[in-house]
Amino acid sequence: MKKKHVEVWERCLAVIKDNIPYQSYKTWFEPIVPLKIENNILVVQVPSQFFYEWLEDHYINLLRKTIKREMGPSGRLEYSIIMDNSTLSQKPVTVNYPTSTHKGIKNKPINMPLDLNKGRSREIPNPFIIPGLKKLKIESQLVESYSFDNFVEGDCNRLARSAGWAVAENPGKTAFNPLLIYSQVGLGKTHLGHAIGLQVKANFPDKTVLYLQTEQFINQYIDSVRNNNQNDFVHFYQMIDVLILDDIQFLAGKEKTQDIFFHIFNHLHQNNKQIVLTSDKPPVELKGMEPRLLSRFKWGLAADLQVPDLETRIAILQRKLYTDGIEMPDEVVEYLAYSITTNIREMEGALISILAQASLNKKTITLDLAKQMIDKFVKNTTREISIDYIQKVVCDYFNIPLDVLNSKTRKREIVQARQLAMYFSKKHTKNSLATIGLQCGNKDHATVLHACRTVNNLIETDRRFRNYVDEIDKKLKL
Ligand code: ADP
Ligand code: MG
């Protein structure tokens, strides 16, 4: 029989695996060894101090939630760090650290167990508790490191960056209201959104700034409906001076939330409050949005972020290394910037893998080591694929025009291609069935579910069909 700590940790891993990219899971979670459970404290061993800090900086919320889920509200996690494994005869010295609740742990390990209910500093506070009557005090949710200082300028982002800067100098008073920043994933929308918020706070400490992800907004709205306090919800948002809403494409198909956002938007706009939005598409291509809301999005400025050129990519990596106080040979930095051209997040992911690898094996970072790592990384990463991209690949494969794929036609070949597009969208993206349906010919979630079942059945029973699926899958991963 498995030991309890092993079993609990395995269950945690299963949850974690579902919530982060595979590469991150492999890098940061596979090397962790569960040691014991005592007094509902799970002790795990991590390979180095760097490792521990990385986990704390990046996965604290996920860890906290997972531990709570698997071990109950009184569950705790403690780390045991291998201080030196170069002398094998010596038993590893272990230090038990509780999981801290905030950044900056590096110099001051706190000797208190983690309280899962406290210090949820990166989660949105309950918006309905408005302490005091005079001045609204809310947690802005801004991440310090996503500053303008750390946002490298290049041709790829010049317009968006300078518009963002102008907005931060003069919130609500420029023509850029709303300012909508759009791009594919990993190109800096979130970073720029935070940078604007931070800069406003620096320029105007009294202004109320709120950054939030659209999903948080949607969830808060749902809660307010459940608790029957929608008015409080609306009032809360109307008191904000600068509202930064990230990834508004998630509003697609959410009519009620769009409705409420429409009112909040109007109120803020009329009162010269600043609105900053980000999205993965330009406004004209956003689907499932109410026309009146879409027309509002077009009032201000829509600026895009492009894939940076080689020079800018190098500058971004150097900036990152500088901020983290890490040195790396120029040739390695250049090789990295040269090899990874898709987006900045992947490039940073590769950088981190190299650092982790070097730290784990106590090797110095050489071009050879970097090459090995990057080659593996490029091969292993499953890119984030969009529904649009999937549709394009499926259409190219069967040689049908995109508008036919998304039309109402019931012709057999078209239906099948459409079902495949839905199936791959479910498989490769994180979109909900409803969103997939919406984008694939305005169908509902039940149709998408049916499509996935049909495709799975055909894969099992029809060899030729299975062949199609395999070939398209390969093309998607090119
Ligand atoms: P998006 O929101 O578009 O998916 P993010 O804002 O999360 O992208 O950016 C991904 C990563 O790339 C972040 O770590 C961010 O700091 C970094 N990044 C993006 N653009 C720049 C830039 N111009 N300079 C420095 N770092 C950048
Ligand atoms: Mg983002």
XYZ file of C-alpha atoms and ligand atoms in Angstrom:
506
model
C 0.000 0.000 0.000
C 1.147 3.478 -0.761
C 2.157 5.744 2.065
C -0.327 8.491 2.819
C 2.012 11.377 1.974
C 2.795 9.838 -1.393
C -0.837 9.375 -2.126
C -1.803 12.893 -1.101
C 1.012 14.398 -3.129
C 0.000 12.364 -6.170
C -3.493 13.716 -5.912
C -2.109 17.243 -5.649
C 0.050 16.639 -8.698
C -2.942 15.524 -10.698
C -4.668 18.827 -9.977
C -1.544 20.888 -10.632
C -0.884 19.132 -13.911
C -4.280 20.195 -15.154
C -3.663 23.802 -14.330
C -0.273 24.663 -15.767
C 1.569 24.041 -19.044
C 3.150 20.615 -19.290
C 6.664 22.005 -19.589
C 6.290 23.949 -16.337
C 4.866 20.891 -14.649
C 7.819 18.779 -15.716
C 10.364 21.381 -14.749
C 9.007 22.417 -11.399
C 6.813 19.675 -10.030
C 8.209 16.347 -11.163
C 11.456 16.772 -9.207
C 9.592 17.319 -5.944
C 9.682 14.406 -3.491
C 7.011 14.027 -0.817
C 8.637 13.163 2.526
C 5.969 12.856 5.169
C 2.730 14.069 6.624
C 2.634 15.054 10.257
C -0.112 17.019 11.992
C -1.678 17.616 8.621
C 1.554 19.197 7.364
C 2.799 17.782 4.115
C 6.575 18.066 3.859
C 8.089 17.971 0.400
C 11.685 18.008 -0.673
C 12.841 20.434 -3.331
C 16.250 20.344 -5.008
C 17.487 23.837 -4.246
C 16.826 27.205 -2.734
C 16.296 28.630 -6.198
C 13.677 26.000 -6.836
C 11.866 26.778 -3.641
C 11.835 30.485 -4.372
C 10.588 29.889 -7.854
C 7.701 27.781 -6.604
C 6.817 30.395 -4.050
C 6.960 33.208 -6.537
C 4.984 31.550 -9.253
C 2.780 28.838 -7.908
C 1.821 29.919 -4.439
C -1.850 30.370 -5.186
C -2.140 27.132 -7.040
C -0.304 25.252 -4.288
C -2.371 26.830 -1.610
C -5.628 25.971 -3.289
C -4.560 22.451 -4.107
C -3.365 21.692 -0.597
C -6.553 23.066 0.808
C -8.595 20.975 -1.547
C -6.737 17.750 -0.846
C -5.991 18.192 2.846
C -8.771 20.422 4.073
C -8.596 23.964 5.419
C -6.042 23.130 8.094
C -3.655 21.505 5.604
C -0.140 22.930 5.389
C 2.792 22.587 3.098
C 6.413 22.764 4.166
C 9.508 22.577 2.073
C 12.652 20.758 2.812
C 15.552 22.059 0.786
C 18.608 20.018 -0.089
C 21.374 22.375 0.869
C 24.237 20.575 -0.758
C 24.208 17.295 -2.602
C 27.779 17.354 -3.813
C 29.028 15.309 -0.880
C 26.972 12.190 -1.129
C 28.060 10.587 2.079
C 26.603 13.436 4.033
C 22.938 13.330 4.785
C 21.111 16.159 3.051
C 20.667 19.075 5.371
C 17.101 20.085 5.304
C 15.481 23.307 6.250
C 11.793 23.486 6.725
C 10.163 26.530 5.322
C 6.500 27.148 5.414
C 4.982 28.480 2.230
C 5.084 32.211 2.521
C 2.225 34.419 1.549
C 4.007 37.056 -0.414
C 6.983 37.844 -2.539
C 10.316 38.984 -1.223
C 10.758 35.820 0.765
C 14.343 35.544 -0.387
C 15.879 37.374 2.534
C 13.426 36.601 5.227
C 12.051 33.136 5.596
C 9.045 33.427 7.833
C 8.794 30.861 10.558
C 5.084 30.509 10.609
C 3.010 27.872 8.962
C 0.991 28.960 6.023
C -2.515 29.933 6.824
C -4.520 29.021 3.809
C -7.143 31.575 4.519
C -4.886 34.523 5.037
C -2.866 36.750 2.797
C -4.523 35.970 -0.474
C -2.686 38.960 -1.733
C -3.054 38.171 -5.389
C -6.726 37.486 -5.314
C -9.288 40.148 -5.658
C -10.661 41.310 -2.336
C -14.354 41.204 -1.781
C -15.436 44.275 -3.711
C -18.471 44.833 -1.583
C -16.678 45.608 1.593
C -15.932 49.254 1.257
C -14.264 50.315 4.470
C -14.895 53.849 5.687
C -17.051 56.264 3.875
C -14.548 58.816 2.694
C -11.906 57.216 0.625
C -12.269 54.006 -1.264
C -9.366 51.753 -0.524
C -8.976 48.752 -2.710
C -6.219 46.380 -3.625
C -5.148 47.374 -7.148
C -3.821 43.894 -7.943
C -0.852 45.362 -9.777
C 2.336 43.349 -10.176
C 5.354 45.553 -9.439
C 7.665 43.891 -11.917
C 5.328 44.560 -14.840
C 6.474 48.176 -14.999
C 7.224 50.467 -17.932
C 10.879 50.276 -16.899
C 10.816 46.568 -17.552
C 8.835 46.854 -20.758
C 11.377 47.010 -23.564
C 10.435 49.275 -26.434
C 10.678 48.104 -30.038
C 8.978 48.618 -33.391
C 6.629 45.823 -32.394
C 5.059 47.760 -29.548
C 5.822 51.446 -30.117
C 2.283 52.670 -30.654
C 0.711 50.662 -27.854
C 3.490 51.580 -25.466
C 3.368 55.307 -26.120
C -0.425 55.354 -26.014
C -0.217 53.522 -22.685
C 2.296 56.033 -21.419
C 0.102 58.964 -22.520
C -2.880 57.435 -20.760
C -0.884 57.000 -17.564
C 0.190 60.647 -17.678
C -3.347 61.858 -18.222
C -5.857 59.182 -17.343
C -9.314 59.766 -18.776
C -8.242 62.928 -20.505
C -6.741 61.715 -23.748
C -8.529 60.538 -26.867
C -7.388 57.019 -25.997
C -10.418 56.055 -23.974
C -10.857 53.200 -23.963
C -7.344 52.138 -24.820
C -7.615 48.649 -26.247
C -4.414 46.637 -26.554
C -4.598 43.495 -28.621
C -2.238 40.741 -29.731
C -1.774 36.999 -29.750
C -0.746 35.334 -26.515
C 2.524 36.046 -24.801
C 3.320 39.365 -26.429
C 2.941 41.708 -23.483
C -0.711 42.795 -23.167
C -0.933 41.918 -19.498
C 2.472 43.443 -18.801
C 1.515 46.707 -20.485
C -1.829 46.808 -18.671
C -0.057 46.555 -15.318
C 2.560 49.100 -16.412
C -0.167 51.651 -17.103
C -1.751 51.005 -13.719
C 1.552 51.274 -11.865
C 2.445 54.474 -13.649
C -0.925 56.045 -12.826
C -0.357 55.176 -9.177
C 3.086 56.727 -9.324
C 1.773 59.916 -10.953
C -1.474 60.184 -9.010
C -1.291 58.299 -5.708
C -4.877 59.237 -4.885
C -6.410 57.693 -7.927
C -8.155 54.378 -7.525
C -6.732 51.875 -9.951
C -7.999 48.356 -10.440
C -6.480 45.697 -12.637
C -8.446 42.532 -13.101
C -8.880 39.632 -15.413
C -12.152 39.425 -17.227
C -12.792 36.034 -15.661
C -12.633 37.614 -12.217
C -15.098 40.237 -13.334
C -17.467 37.580 -14.645
C -17.232 35.539 -11.451
C -17.870 38.548 -9.279
C -20.885 39.364 -11.332
C -22.235 35.831 -10.995
C -21.705 36.030 -7.235
C -23.547 39.324 -7.070
C -26.498 37.796 -8.866
C -26.470 34.876 -6.480
C -26.325 37.193 -3.479
C -28.735 39.620 -4.974
C -26.441 42.624 -4.663
C -25.876 43.661 -8.246
C -26.297 47.297 -7.324
C -23.348 47.132 -4.955
C -21.374 45.461 -7.681
C -22.103 48.246 -10.159
C -21.472 50.962 -7.592
C -18.143 49.501 -6.689
C -16.951 49.652 -10.264
C -18.327 53.123 -10.776
C -16.000 54.418 -8.081
C -12.852 53.414 -9.888
C -10.692 55.987 -11.666
C -8.702 53.653 -13.861
C -10.143 50.266 -14.737
C -7.881 47.787 -16.497
C -9.752 44.750 -17.731
C -7.549 42.005 -19.166
C -8.629 39.560 -21.898
C -12.077 40.883 -22.692
C -12.545 38.198 -25.330
C -13.772 36.080 -22.404
C -16.904 38.226 -22.317
C -17.946 36.515 -25.544
C -21.405 35.025 -25.290
C -21.874 36.296 -21.718
C -24.796 38.584 -22.432
C -25.727 39.496 -18.892
C -22.164 40.319 -17.920
C -21.772 42.376 -21.079
C -24.904 44.217 -20.190
C -23.651 45.188 -16.781
C -20.243 46.046 -18.152
C -21.906 48.277 -20.710
C -23.445 50.340 -17.915
C -20.241 50.489 -15.935
C -18.354 51.467 -19.068
C -20.760 54.290 -19.877
C -20.644 55.640 -16.384
C -16.856 55.643 -16.250
C -16.515 57.113 -19.695
C -18.983 59.900 -19.049
C -17.113 60.808 -15.905
C -13.764 60.917 -17.682
C -12.491 57.826 -15.952
C -9.924 55.778 -17.851
C -10.669 52.357 -19.251
C -7.928 50.056 -20.497
C -8.859 46.797 -22.180
C -6.853 43.963 -23.633
C -7.983 41.336 -26.048
C -6.582 38.575 -28.216
C -8.159 40.076 -31.338
C -8.892 43.498 -32.786
C -12.393 44.727 -31.940
C -13.782 43.959 -35.404
C -12.911 40.303 -35.017
C -14.306 39.835 -31.525
C -17.194 37.421 -31.738
C -20.143 37.023 -29.436
C -20.110 40.660 -28.340
C -23.108 42.903 -28.256
C -22.860 45.483 -31.044
C -23.422 48.407 -28.696
C -20.524 47.285 -26.531
C -18.317 46.659 -29.548
C -19.037 50.124 -30.827
C -17.872 51.529 -27.472
C -14.614 49.613 -27.776
C -13.984 51.446 -31.022
C -14.384 54.896 -29.477
C -10.814 55.200 -28.304
C -7.660 53.684 -29.691
C -6.986 50.066 -30.573
C -3.256 49.375 -30.700
C -1.637 46.021 -31.363
C 1.505 44.295 -30.165
C 3.508 42.382 -32.754
C 6.102 39.657 -32.433
C 9.350 41.459 -31.571
C 12.308 41.331 -33.939
C 15.559 39.629 -32.966
C 17.168 42.723 -31.489
C 14.183 43.460 -29.311
C 13.996 39.837 -28.225
C 17.617 40.001 -27.111
C 16.960 43.259 -25.276
C 13.961 41.715 -23.518
C 16.002 38.740 -22.324
C 18.804 40.997 -21.140
C 16.341 43.157 -19.275
C 14.881 40.100 -17.612
C 18.291 38.772 -16.565
C 19.247 42.182 -15.276
C 16.095 42.495 -13.173
C 16.585 39.039 -11.723
C 20.283 39.699 -11.113
C 21.400 36.756 -13.187
C 24.379 36.631 -15.515
C 24.436 34.603 -18.667
C 26.913 34.606 -21.550
C 25.843 36.818 -24.474
C 26.094 33.966 -26.928
C 23.555 31.977 -24.936
C 21.161 34.914 -24.789
C 21.496 35.433 -28.526
C 21.004 31.785 -29.292
C 17.854 31.749 -27.216
C 16.427 34.874 -28.863
C 17.332 33.471 -32.241
C 15.750 30.038 -31.704
C 12.454 31.002 -30.148
C 10.457 33.253 -32.365
C 6.872 32.541 -31.421
C 6.305 34.739 -28.412
C 7.964 36.283 -25.426
C 6.399 34.008 -22.873
C 7.863 30.938 -24.543
C 11.227 32.600 -24.755
C 11.109 33.352 -21.050
C 9.979 29.788 -20.414
C 13.060 28.477 -22.188
C 15.284 30.863 -20.253
C 13.847 29.566 -17.007
C 14.351 25.960 -18.032
C 18.003 26.666 -18.715
C 18.424 28.350 -15.349
C 16.642 25.526 -13.575
C 18.673 22.894 -15.332
C 21.932 24.655 -14.539
C 20.898 25.084 -10.934
C 19.709 21.497 -10.527
C 22.835 19.951 -11.935
C 25.115 22.630 -10.578
C 26.521 23.232 -14.038
C 27.588 26.532 -15.485
C 25.509 27.780 -18.323
C 27.300 27.227 -21.587
C 26.142 27.465 -25.158
C 26.145 23.673 -25.346
C 23.899 23.260 -22.365
C 21.598 25.957 -23.728
C 21.434 24.268 -27.118
C 20.460 20.940 -25.588
C 17.806 22.558 -23.457
C 16.352 24.743 -26.170
C 16.143 21.923 -28.672
C 14.254 19.870 -26.137
C 12.119 22.834 -25.225
C 11.175 23.707 -28.772
C 10.197 20.105 -29.411
C 8.248 19.628 -26.200
C 6.253 22.787 -26.034
C 2.781 22.438 -27.218
C 2.054 25.908 -28.430
C -1.119 27.616 -27.442
C -3.253 27.094 -30.499
C -6.272 29.298 -31.194
C -9.667 28.307 -32.549
C -9.059 30.568 -35.557
C -5.852 28.763 -36.323
C -7.499 25.358 -36.002
C -10.244 26.406 -38.396
C -7.688 27.603 -40.889
C -5.745 24.352 -40.775
C -8.908 22.240 -41.100
C -10.155 24.368 -44.020
C -6.799 24.158 -45.786
C -6.730 20.420 -45.279
C -10.148 19.789 -46.811
C -9.838 22.700 -49.174
C -12.989 24.486 -48.103
C -13.386 28.234 -47.599
C -13.637 29.448 -44.003
C -17.041 31.090 -44.429
C -18.477 27.812 -45.709
C -17.125 25.978 -42.676
C -18.915 28.419 -40.400
C -22.100 28.617 -42.490
C -25.376 26.846 -41.832
C -24.880 24.228 -44.523
C -25.660 20.616 -43.583
C -23.603 19.058 -46.362
C -21.895 15.999 -45.041
C -18.264 16.932 -45.776
C -18.734 20.393 -44.330
C -20.445 19.108 -41.201
C -17.608 16.674 -40.689
C -14.953 19.354 -41.138
C -16.825 21.604 -38.726
C -17.004 18.793 -36.185
C -13.286 18.252 -36.523
C -12.638 21.950 -35.943
C -14.731 21.709 -32.777
C -13.002 18.549 -31.655
C -9.533 20.043 -32.072
C -10.613 23.267 -30.391
C -11.716 21.277 -27.367
C -8.531 19.254 -27.424
C -6.018 22.041 -27.917
C -7.497 25.189 -26.437
C -8.842 26.115 -23.044
C -12.042 27.566 -24.453
C -15.407 26.454 -23.108
C -17.776 24.393 -25.232
C -20.003 27.469 -25.510
C -17.198 29.650 -26.856
C -16.093 26.983 -29.301
C -19.655 26.645 -30.567
C -19.986 30.369 -30.913
C -16.877 30.597 -33.033
C -17.634 27.524 -35.113
C -20.765 28.658 -36.909
C -22.684 30.032 -33.925
C -23.665 26.668 -32.491
C -24.495 25.858 -28.889
C -22.439 23.860 -26.426
C -24.493 20.687 -26.924
C -23.577 20.678 -30.603
C -19.898 20.901 -29.717
C -20.232 18.078 -27.222
C -21.969 15.979 -29.838
C -19.231 16.799 -32.348
C -16.519 15.648 -29.936
C -18.341 12.371 -29.297
C -18.901 11.776 -33.000
C -15.251 12.382 -33.800
C -14.125 10.093 -30.984
C -16.447 7.352 -32.244
C -15.235 7.702 -35.793
C -11.613 7.631 -34.683
C -12.278 4.248 -33.124
C -14.256 2.780 -35.991
C -13.060 4.362 -39.216
C -9.441 3.971 -40.264
C -9.527 6.559 -42.993
C -11.049 9.087 -40.644
C -8.424 8.343 -38.025
C -5.878 9.127 -40.662
C -7.373 12.558 -41.276
C -7.333 13.278 -37.589
C -3.690 12.274 -37.227
C -2.624 14.313 -40.217
C -4.461 17.427 -39.094
C -3.090 17.003 -35.597
C 0.429 16.949 -37.033
C -0.208 20.077 -39.068
C -1.540 21.869 -36.012
C 1.686 21.196 -34.183
C 4.011 22.389 -36.943
P 0.004 38.479 -22.983
O -0.796 39.110 -21.901
O -0.033 39.242 -24.274
O -0.279 37.034 -23.191
P 2.197 38.931 -21.157
O 1.985 40.363 -20.846
O 1.795 37.939 -20.142
O 1.530 38.570 -22.566
O 3.737 38.755 -21.549
C 4.396 37.511 -21.534
C 5.774 37.697 -20.940
O 6.575 38.468 -21.816
C 5.742 38.438 -19.621
O 6.643 37.830 -18.734
C 6.202 39.836 -19.972
O 6.880 40.438 -18.902
C 7.116 39.584 -21.132
N 7.137 40.726 -22.068
C 6.245 40.971 -23.043
N 6.558 42.083 -23.721
C 7.676 42.566 -23.156
C 8.507 43.702 -23.417
N 8.256 44.560 -24.415
N 9.596 43.866 -22.628
C 9.857 42.998 -21.640
N 9.134 41.911 -21.342
C 8.047 41.685 -22.093
Mg -2.306 38.229 -20.714
